[in-house]
Amino acid sequence: MILITGASSGLGAALANIYGTEGRSLLLTGRNEQRLARVVSTISGEVNAIAADLCQPREISALLDSLPQAPDTVIHCAGSGYFGAIEQQQPDSIDKLIHNNLTATILLLRELVKRYRNDKINVVVVMSTAAQVAKAGESTYCAVKWAIRGLVESLRLELKGSPMKLIAVYPGGMATDFWKTSGKELDTSGFMTAQEVAIMLKQALVNADHGYVSDITINRV
């Protein structure tokens, strides 16, 4: 069973389609029920979808309660963007950015560790190259992504010796609807597609008996 968050669009939807074609059992989640339903309609095989707001602990609990067993993989793609010069950013939009990215990830990882720290699970946290390199015009976005990176690296220390593994993913620019809602206008014609990133990420998520890939950076050409 693979649980994919942020599966209603972009990378999450692309991953759902790739894994679905292989016949993997999937549980997809996102905030928009109608968009989730459209993704599900394109996938054959065993796939279920539950709309959930990951900023709400009760909704995270209900989502995980619906699983018949512990998932073998969780791929956390959910998040949002907000860009612009900091003096022009609005406090309510900054607050929304923090909640959709940092708060949601903290609460999801908290519940996953609480339930499954003794299970062999790969928890894949998709961030951005903005968690690695500072970028002008993306100060608050970089701030939340750097915070998530710190969260993941700190939790790895707490999970030392546990079969649960945290995998950090840092993709570069993708040509998705993400940019339309972020407040940043740019030409994405040379960016990677979500499908391309999904293929590369899936190939990298391969474990060996005595090792795993812990950090994945996917750069565009």
PDB file of C-alpha atoms in Angstrom:
ATOM      1  CA  MET A   1       0.000   0.000   0.000  1.00  0.00           C
ATOM      2  CA  ILE A   2       1.266   3.435  -0.990  1.00  0.00           C
ATOM      3  CA  LEU A   3      -0.178   6.597   0.534  1.00  0.00           C
ATOM      4  CA  ILE A   4       0.332   9.708  -1.596  1.00  0.00           C
ATOM      5  CA  THR A   5      -0.549  13.180  -0.296  1.00  0.00           C
ATOM      6  CA  GLY A   6      -1.096  16.116  -2.612  1.00  0.00           C
ATOM      7  CA  ALA A   7      -2.310  13.589  -5.171  1.00  0.00           C
ATOM      8  CA  SER A   8      -4.953  15.798  -6.792  1.00  0.00           C
ATOM      9  CA  SER A   9      -2.443  17.463  -9.120  1.00  0.00           C
ATOM     10  CA  GLY A  10       1.203  17.837 -10.119  1.00  0.00           C
ATOM     11  CA  LEU A  11       3.801  15.378  -8.917  1.00  0.00           C
ATOM     12  CA  GLY A  12       1.404  13.549  -6.591  1.00  0.00           C
ATOM     13  CA  ALA A  13      -1.015  12.820  -9.434  1.00  0.00           C
ATOM     14  CA  ALA A  14       1.828  11.766 -11.744  1.00  0.00           C
ATOM     15  CA  LEU A  15       3.178   9.338  -9.145  1.00  0.00           C
ATOM     16  CA  ALA A  16      -0.323   7.942  -8.589  1.00  0.00           C
ATOM     17  CA  ASN A  17      -0.660   7.200 -12.295  1.00  0.00           C
ATOM     18  CA  ILE A  18       2.743   5.535 -12.545  1.00  0.00           C
ATOM     19  CA  TYR A  19       2.248   3.315  -9.502  1.00  0.00           C
ATOM     20  CA  GLY A  20      -1.341   2.629 -10.519  1.00  0.00           C
ATOM     21  CA  THR A  21      -0.265   1.207 -13.879  1.00  0.00           C
ATOM     22  CA  GLU A  22       1.868  -1.297 -11.956  1.00  0.00           C
ATOM     23  CA  GLY A  23      -1.133  -2.492 -10.006  1.00  0.00           C
ATOM     24  CA  ARG A  24       0.022  -1.094  -6.679  1.00  0.00           C
ATOM     25  CA  SER A  25      -2.615  -0.566  -4.014  1.00  0.00           C
ATOM     26  CA  LEU A  26      -3.000   3.206  -3.514  1.00  0.00           C
ATOM     27  CA  LEU A  27      -4.606   5.608  -1.096  1.00  0.00           C
ATOM     28  CA  LEU A  28      -4.627   9.152  -2.452  1.00  0.00           C
ATOM     29  CA  THR A  29      -5.360  12.300  -0.518  1.00  0.00           C
ATOM     30  CA  GLY A  30      -5.616  16.021  -1.175  1.00  0.00           C
ATOM     31  CA  ARG A  31      -7.778  18.933  -0.130  1.00  0.00           C
ATOM     32  CA  ASN A  32      -9.983  19.029  -3.250  1.00  0.00           C
ATOM     33  CA  GLU A  33     -12.376  16.092  -3.489  1.00  0.00           C
ATOM     34  CA  GLN A  34     -13.404  16.759  -7.109  1.00  0.00           C
ATOM     35  CA  ARG A  35      -9.821  16.969  -8.375  1.00  0.00           C
ATOM     36  CA  LEU A  36      -8.963  13.783  -6.498  1.00  0.00           C
ATOM     37  CA  ALA A  37     -11.894  12.037  -8.167  1.00  0.00           C
ATOM     38  CA  ARG A  38     -10.609  13.074 -11.601  1.00  0.00           C
ATOM     39  CA  VAL A  39      -7.188  11.582 -10.836  1.00  0.00           C
ATOM     40  CA  VAL A  40      -8.757   8.355  -9.571  1.00  0.00           C
ATOM     41  CA  SER A  41     -10.801   8.065 -12.783  1.00  0.00           C
ATOM     42  CA  THR A  42      -7.570   7.847 -14.807  1.00  0.00           C
ATOM     43  CA  ILE A  43      -6.130   4.964 -12.777  1.00  0.00           C
ATOM     44  CA  SER A  44      -7.046   1.313 -13.103  1.00  0.00           C
ATOM     45  CA  GLY A  45      -6.572  -1.078 -10.237  1.00  0.00           C
ATOM     46  CA  GLU A  46      -6.979  -0.773  -6.489  1.00  0.00           C
ATOM     47  CA  VAL A  47      -7.095   2.927  -5.692  1.00  0.00           C
ATOM     48  CA  ASN A  48      -9.011   4.820  -3.028  1.00  0.00           C
ATOM     49  CA  ALA A  49      -9.144   8.536  -2.338  1.00  0.00           C
ATOM     50  CA  ILE A  50      -9.995  10.494   0.787  1.00  0.00           C
ATOM     51  CA  ALA A  51     -10.066  14.291   0.869  1.00  0.00           C
ATOM     52  CA  ALA A  52      -8.229  15.610   3.919  1.00  0.00           C
ATOM     53  CA  ASP A  53      -6.745  18.810   5.290  1.00  0.00           C
ATOM     54  CA  LEU A  54      -3.375  17.804   6.724  1.00  0.00           C
ATOM     55  CA  CYS A  55      -3.381  20.877   8.950  1.00  0.00           C
ATOM     56  CA  GLN A  56      -6.135  19.186  10.967  1.00  0.00           C
ATOM     57  CA  PRO A  57      -4.903  16.400  13.284  1.00  0.00           C
ATOM     58  CA  ARG A  58      -8.328  14.712  13.321  1.00  0.00           C
ATOM     59  CA  GLU A  59      -8.369  14.452   9.542  1.00  0.00           C
ATOM     60  CA  ILE A  60      -4.880  12.929   9.517  1.00  0.00           C
ATOM     61  CA  SER A  61      -5.987  10.371  12.102  1.00  0.00           C
ATOM     62  CA  ALA A  62      -9.114   9.534  10.105  1.00  0.00           C
ATOM     63  CA  LEU A  63      -7.021   9.139   6.945  1.00  0.00           C
ATOM     64  CA  LEU A  64      -4.615   6.683   8.573  1.00  0.00           C
ATOM     65  CA  ASP A  65      -7.433   4.883  10.388  1.00  0.00           C
ATOM     66  CA  SER A  66      -8.874   4.040   6.956  1.00  0.00           C
ATOM     67  CA  LEU A  67      -5.803   1.993   6.037  1.00  0.00           C
ATOM     68  CA  PRO A  68      -6.288  -1.776   6.402  1.00  0.00           C
ATOM     69  CA  GLN A  69      -2.631  -2.112   7.410  1.00  0.00           C
ATOM     70  CA  ALA A  70       0.522  -0.064   7.727  1.00  0.00           C
ATOM     71  CA  PRO A  71       1.560   1.366   4.342  1.00  0.00           C
ATOM     72  CA  ASP A  72       4.940   0.315   2.991  1.00  0.00           C
ATOM     73  CA  THR A  73       5.479   3.779   1.477  1.00  0.00           C
ATOM     74  CA  VAL A  74       4.172   7.271   2.195  1.00  0.00           C
ATOM     75  CA  ILE A  75       4.960   9.964  -0.375  1.00  0.00           C
ATOM     76  CA  HIS A  76       4.180  13.418   0.989  1.00  0.00           C
ATOM     77  CA  CYS A  77       3.776  15.811  -1.956  1.00  0.00           C
ATOM     78  CA  ALA A  78       1.227  18.203  -0.459  1.00  0.00           C
ATOM     79  CA  GLY A  79       2.167  21.859  -0.217  1.00  0.00           C
ATOM     80  CA  SER A  80       1.731  25.289  -1.777  1.00  0.00           C
ATOM     81  CA  GLY A  81       3.822  28.220  -2.929  1.00  0.00           C
ATOM     82  CA  TYR A  82       3.823  31.960  -2.314  1.00  0.00           C
ATOM     83  CA  PHE A  83       6.408  34.295  -3.801  1.00  0.00           C
ATOM     84  CA  GLY A  84       7.330  37.938  -4.141  1.00  0.00           C
ATOM     85  CA  ALA A  85       9.338  40.612  -2.361  1.00  0.00           C
ATOM     86  CA  ILE A  86       8.795  40.175   1.357  1.00  0.00           C
ATOM     87  CA  GLU A  87       7.542  43.732   1.896  1.00  0.00           C
ATOM     88  CA  GLN A  88       4.774  43.033  -0.613  1.00  0.00           C
ATOM     89  CA  GLN A  89       3.662  39.729   0.888  1.00  0.00           C
ATOM     90  CA  GLN A  90       0.457  39.637   2.894  1.00  0.00           C
ATOM     91  CA  PRO A  91       0.419  38.240   6.464  1.00  0.00           C
ATOM     92  CA  ASP A  92      -2.603  36.006   5.837  1.00  0.00           C
ATOM     93  CA  SER A  93      -0.955  34.490   2.758  1.00  0.00           C
ATOM     94  CA  ILE A  94       2.279  33.940   4.681  1.00  0.00           C
ATOM     95  CA  ASP A  95       0.293  32.202   7.409  1.00  0.00           C
ATOM     96  CA  LYS A  96      -1.400  29.989   4.808  1.00  0.00           C
ATOM     97  CA  LEU A  97       2.001  29.120   3.319  1.00  0.00           C
ATOM     98  CA  ILE A  98       3.327  28.083   6.728  1.00  0.00           C
ATOM     99  CA  HIS A  99       0.282  25.947   7.475  1.00  0.00           C
ATOM    100  CA  ASN A 100       0.094  24.226   4.079  1.00  0.00           C
ATOM    101  CA  ASN A 101       3.776  23.342   4.095  1.00  0.00           C
ATOM    102  CA  LEU A 102       5.349  23.270   7.543  1.00  0.00           C
ATOM    103  CA  THR A 103       2.411  22.682   9.882  1.00  0.00           C
ATOM    104  CA  ALA A 104       0.917  19.974   7.676  1.00  0.00           C
ATOM    105  CA  THR A 105       4.258  18.158   7.422  1.00  0.00           C
ATOM    106  CA  ILE A 106       4.898  18.354  11.172  1.00  0.00           C
ATOM    107  CA  LEU A 107       1.457  16.974  11.999  1.00  0.00           C
ATOM    108  CA  LEU A 108       1.619  14.225   9.381  1.00  0.00           C
ATOM    109  CA  LEU A 109       5.088  13.055  10.436  1.00  0.00           C
ATOM    110  CA  ARG A 110       4.076  13.234  14.090  1.00  0.00           C
ATOM    111  CA  GLU A 111       1.183  10.840  13.483  1.00  0.00           C
ATOM    112  CA  LEU A 112       3.186   8.542  11.204  1.00  0.00           C
ATOM    113  CA  VAL A 113       5.999   8.201  13.740  1.00  0.00           C
ATOM    114  CA  LYS A 114       3.497   7.709  16.564  1.00  0.00           C
ATOM    115  CA  ARG A 115       1.834   4.819  14.735  1.00  0.00           C
ATOM    116  CA  TYR A 116       4.529   3.224  12.609  1.00  0.00           C
ATOM    117  CA  ARG A 117       8.006   3.883  13.983  1.00  0.00           C
ATOM    118  CA  ASN A 118       8.460   0.147  14.509  1.00  0.00           C
ATOM    119  CA  ASP A 119       7.279  -0.756  11.001  1.00  0.00           C
ATOM    120  CA  LYS A 120       9.395  -0.983   7.861  1.00  0.00           C
ATOM    121  CA  ILE A 121       8.085   2.085   6.059  1.00  0.00           C
ATOM    122  CA  ASN A 122       9.656   4.566   3.687  1.00  0.00           C
ATOM    123  CA  VAL A 123       8.346   8.070   4.339  1.00  0.00           C
ATOM    124  CA  VAL A 124       9.219  10.257   1.362  1.00  0.00           C
ATOM    125  CA  VAL A 125       9.023  14.002   1.999  1.00  0.00           C
ATOM    126  CA  VAL A 126       9.009  16.049  -1.197  1.00  0.00           C
ATOM    127  CA  MET A 127      10.379  19.547  -0.668  1.00  0.00           C
ATOM    128  CA  SER A 128      12.143  21.701  -3.273  1.00  0.00           C
ATOM    129  CA  THR A 129      15.613  22.878  -4.204  1.00  0.00           C
ATOM    130  CA  ALA A 130      14.428  25.972  -2.320  1.00  0.00           C
ATOM    131  CA  ALA A 131      15.268  23.937   0.803  1.00  0.00           C
ATOM    132  CA  GLN A 132      18.891  23.831  -0.343  1.00  0.00           C
ATOM    133  CA  VAL A 133      19.617  27.202  -1.925  1.00  0.00           C
ATOM    134  CA  ALA A 134      18.396  30.681  -0.993  1.00  0.00           C
ATOM    135  CA  LYS A 135      16.430  32.427  -3.741  1.00  0.00           C
ATOM    136  CA  ALA A 136      15.525  36.096  -4.083  1.00  0.00           C
ATOM    137  CA  GLY A 137      11.789  36.652  -4.212  1.00  0.00           C
ATOM    138  CA  GLU A 138      11.181  33.342  -2.460  1.00  0.00           C
ATOM    139  CA  SER A 139      12.170  34.237   1.096  1.00  0.00           C
ATOM    140  CA  THR A 140       9.148  32.880   2.953  1.00  0.00           C
ATOM    141  CA  TYR A 141       8.902  29.849   0.672  1.00  0.00           C
ATOM    142  CA  CYS A 142      12.574  29.056   1.297  1.00  0.00           C
ATOM    143  CA  ALA A 143      11.993  29.591   5.022  1.00  0.00           C
ATOM    144  CA  VAL A 144       9.279  26.927   5.271  1.00  0.00           C
ATOM    145  CA  LYS A 145      11.176  24.473   3.064  1.00  0.00           C
ATOM    146  CA  TRP A 146      14.382  24.914   5.073  1.00  0.00           C
ATOM    147  CA  ALA A 147      12.315  24.328   8.222  1.00  0.00           C
ATOM    148  CA  ILE A 148      10.926  21.085   6.806  1.00  0.00           C
ATOM    149  CA  ARG A 149      14.450  19.969   5.931  1.00  0.00           C
ATOM    150  CA  GLY A 150      15.497  20.606   9.533  1.00  0.00           C
ATOM    151  CA  LEU A 151      12.465  18.664  10.732  1.00  0.00           C
ATOM    152  CA  VAL A 152      13.334  15.653   8.575  1.00  0.00           C
ATOM    153  CA  GLU A 153      17.005  15.622   9.549  1.00  0.00           C
ATOM    154  CA  SER A 154      16.172  15.944  13.242  1.00  0.00           C
ATOM    155  CA  LEU A 155      13.568  13.171  13.104  1.00  0.00           C
ATOM    156  CA  ARG A 156      16.129  10.885  11.486  1.00  0.00           C
ATOM    157  CA  LEU A 157      18.139  11.161  14.694  1.00  0.00           C
ATOM    158  CA  GLU A 158      15.054  10.305  16.751  1.00  0.00           C
ATOM    159  CA  LEU A 159      14.398   7.293  14.530  1.00  0.00           C
ATOM    160  CA  LYS A 160      17.943   5.949  14.644  1.00  0.00           C
ATOM    161  CA  GLY A 161      17.694   2.165  14.732  1.00  0.00           C
ATOM    162  CA  SER A 162      14.046   2.220  13.643  1.00  0.00           C
ATOM    163  CA  PRO A 163      12.940   0.383  10.474  1.00  0.00           C
ATOM    164  CA  MET A 164      11.058   3.544   9.451  1.00  0.00           C
ATOM    165  CA  LYS A 165      13.178   5.578   7.028  1.00  0.00           C
ATOM    166  CA  LEU A 166      12.771   9.239   6.063  1.00  0.00           C
ATOM    167  CA  ILE A 167      13.707  10.127   2.500  1.00  0.00           C
ATOM    168  CA  ALA A 168      14.129  13.785   1.526  1.00  0.00           C
ATOM    169  CA  VAL A 169      13.421  14.804  -2.073  1.00  0.00           C
ATOM    170  CA  TYR A 170      14.512  18.118  -3.564  1.00  0.00           C
ATOM    171  CA  PRO A 171      13.029  18.623  -7.067  1.00  0.00           C
ATOM    172  CA  GLY A 172      13.824  21.642  -9.199  1.00  0.00           C
ATOM    173  CA  GLY A 173      11.286  23.564 -11.231  1.00  0.00           C
ATOM    174  CA  MET A 174       8.342  21.620 -12.648  1.00  0.00           C
ATOM    175  CA  ALA A 175       5.834  22.839 -15.209  1.00  0.00           C
ATOM    176  CA  THR A 176       2.657  22.384 -13.167  1.00  0.00           C
ATOM    177  CA  ASP A 177      -0.300  24.470 -11.985  1.00  0.00           C
ATOM    178  CA  PHE A 178       1.722  25.204  -8.829  1.00  0.00           C
ATOM    179  CA  TRP A 179       3.007  28.443 -10.339  1.00  0.00           C
ATOM    180  CA  LYS A 180      -0.446  29.774 -11.220  1.00  0.00           C
ATOM    181  CA  THR A 181      -1.450  29.896  -7.569  1.00  0.00           C
ATOM    182  CA  SER A 182       1.906  31.029  -6.160  1.00  0.00           C
ATOM    183  CA  GLY A 183       1.928  34.621  -7.355  1.00  0.00           C
ATOM    184  CA  LYS A 184       5.034  34.171  -9.493  1.00  0.00           C
ATOM    185  CA  GLU A 185       4.811  34.585 -13.254  1.00  0.00           C
ATOM    186  CA  LEU A 186       7.522  32.880 -15.291  1.00  0.00           C
ATOM    187  CA  ASP A 187       8.104  30.866 -18.425  1.00  0.00           C
ATOM    188  CA  THR A 188       7.995  27.170 -17.476  1.00  0.00           C
ATOM    189  CA  SER A 189       8.449  25.829 -21.004  1.00  0.00           C
ATOM    190  CA  GLY A 190      11.954  24.619 -20.142  1.00  0.00           C
ATOM    191  CA  PHE A 191      10.966  23.092 -16.794  1.00  0.00           C
ATOM    192  CA  MET A 192      10.604  19.386 -16.092  1.00  0.00           C
ATOM    193  CA  THR A 193       7.153  17.856 -16.371  1.00  0.00           C
ATOM    194  CA  ALA A 194       5.596  16.210 -13.340  1.00  0.00           C
ATOM    195  CA  GLN A 195       5.714  12.927 -15.261  1.00  0.00           C
ATOM    196  CA  GLU A 196       9.475  13.236 -15.774  1.00  0.00           C
ATOM    197  CA  VAL A 197      10.105  13.941 -12.117  1.00  0.00           C
ATOM    198  CA  ALA A 198       7.802  11.106 -11.063  1.00  0.00           C
ATOM    199  CA  ILE A 199       9.708   8.632 -13.250  1.00  0.00           C
ATOM    200  CA  MET A 200      13.088   9.734 -11.884  1.00  0.00           C
ATOM    201  CA  LEU A 201      11.866   9.709  -8.294  1.00  0.00           C
ATOM    202  CA  LYS A 202      10.341   6.257  -8.588  1.00  0.00           C
ATOM    203  CA  GLN A 203      13.611   4.900  -9.993  1.00  0.00           C
ATOM    204  CA  ALA A 204      15.537   6.383  -7.066  1.00  0.00           C
ATOM    205  CA  LEU A 205      13.250   4.889  -4.412  1.00  0.00           C
ATOM    206  CA  VAL A 206      14.959   1.512  -4.404  1.00  0.00           C
ATOM    207  CA  ASN A 207      16.120  -0.119  -1.185  1.00  0.00           C
ATOM    208  CA  ALA A 208      18.811  -2.721  -0.686  1.00  0.00           C
ATOM    209  CA  ASP A 209      19.088  -5.120   2.223  1.00  0.00           C
ATOM    210  CA  HIS A 210      21.667  -2.924   3.940  1.00  0.00           C
ATOM    211  CA  GLY A 211      21.012   0.531   2.546  1.00  0.00           C
ATOM    212  CA  TYR A 212      18.648   3.068   1.066  1.00  0.00           C
ATOM    213  CA  VAL A 213      18.865   6.385  -0.769  1.00  0.00           C
ATOM    214  CA  SER A 214      18.211   8.994   1.906  1.00  0.00           C
ATOM    215  CA  ASP A 215      18.380  12.253  -0.094  1.00  0.00           C
ATOM    216  CA  ILE A 216      17.334  12.805  -3.690  1.00  0.00           C
ATOM    217  CA  THR A 217      17.949  16.005  -5.659  1.00  0.00           C
ATOM    218  CA  ILE A 218      16.287  16.189  -9.075  1.00  0.00           C
ATOM    219  CA  ASN A 219      17.640  19.121 -11.066  1.00  0.00           C
ATOM    220  CA  ARG A 220      16.344  20.408 -14.362  1.00  0.00           C
ATOM    221  CA  VAL A 221      18.738  20.806 -17.255  1.00  0.00           C
TER     222      VAL A 221
END
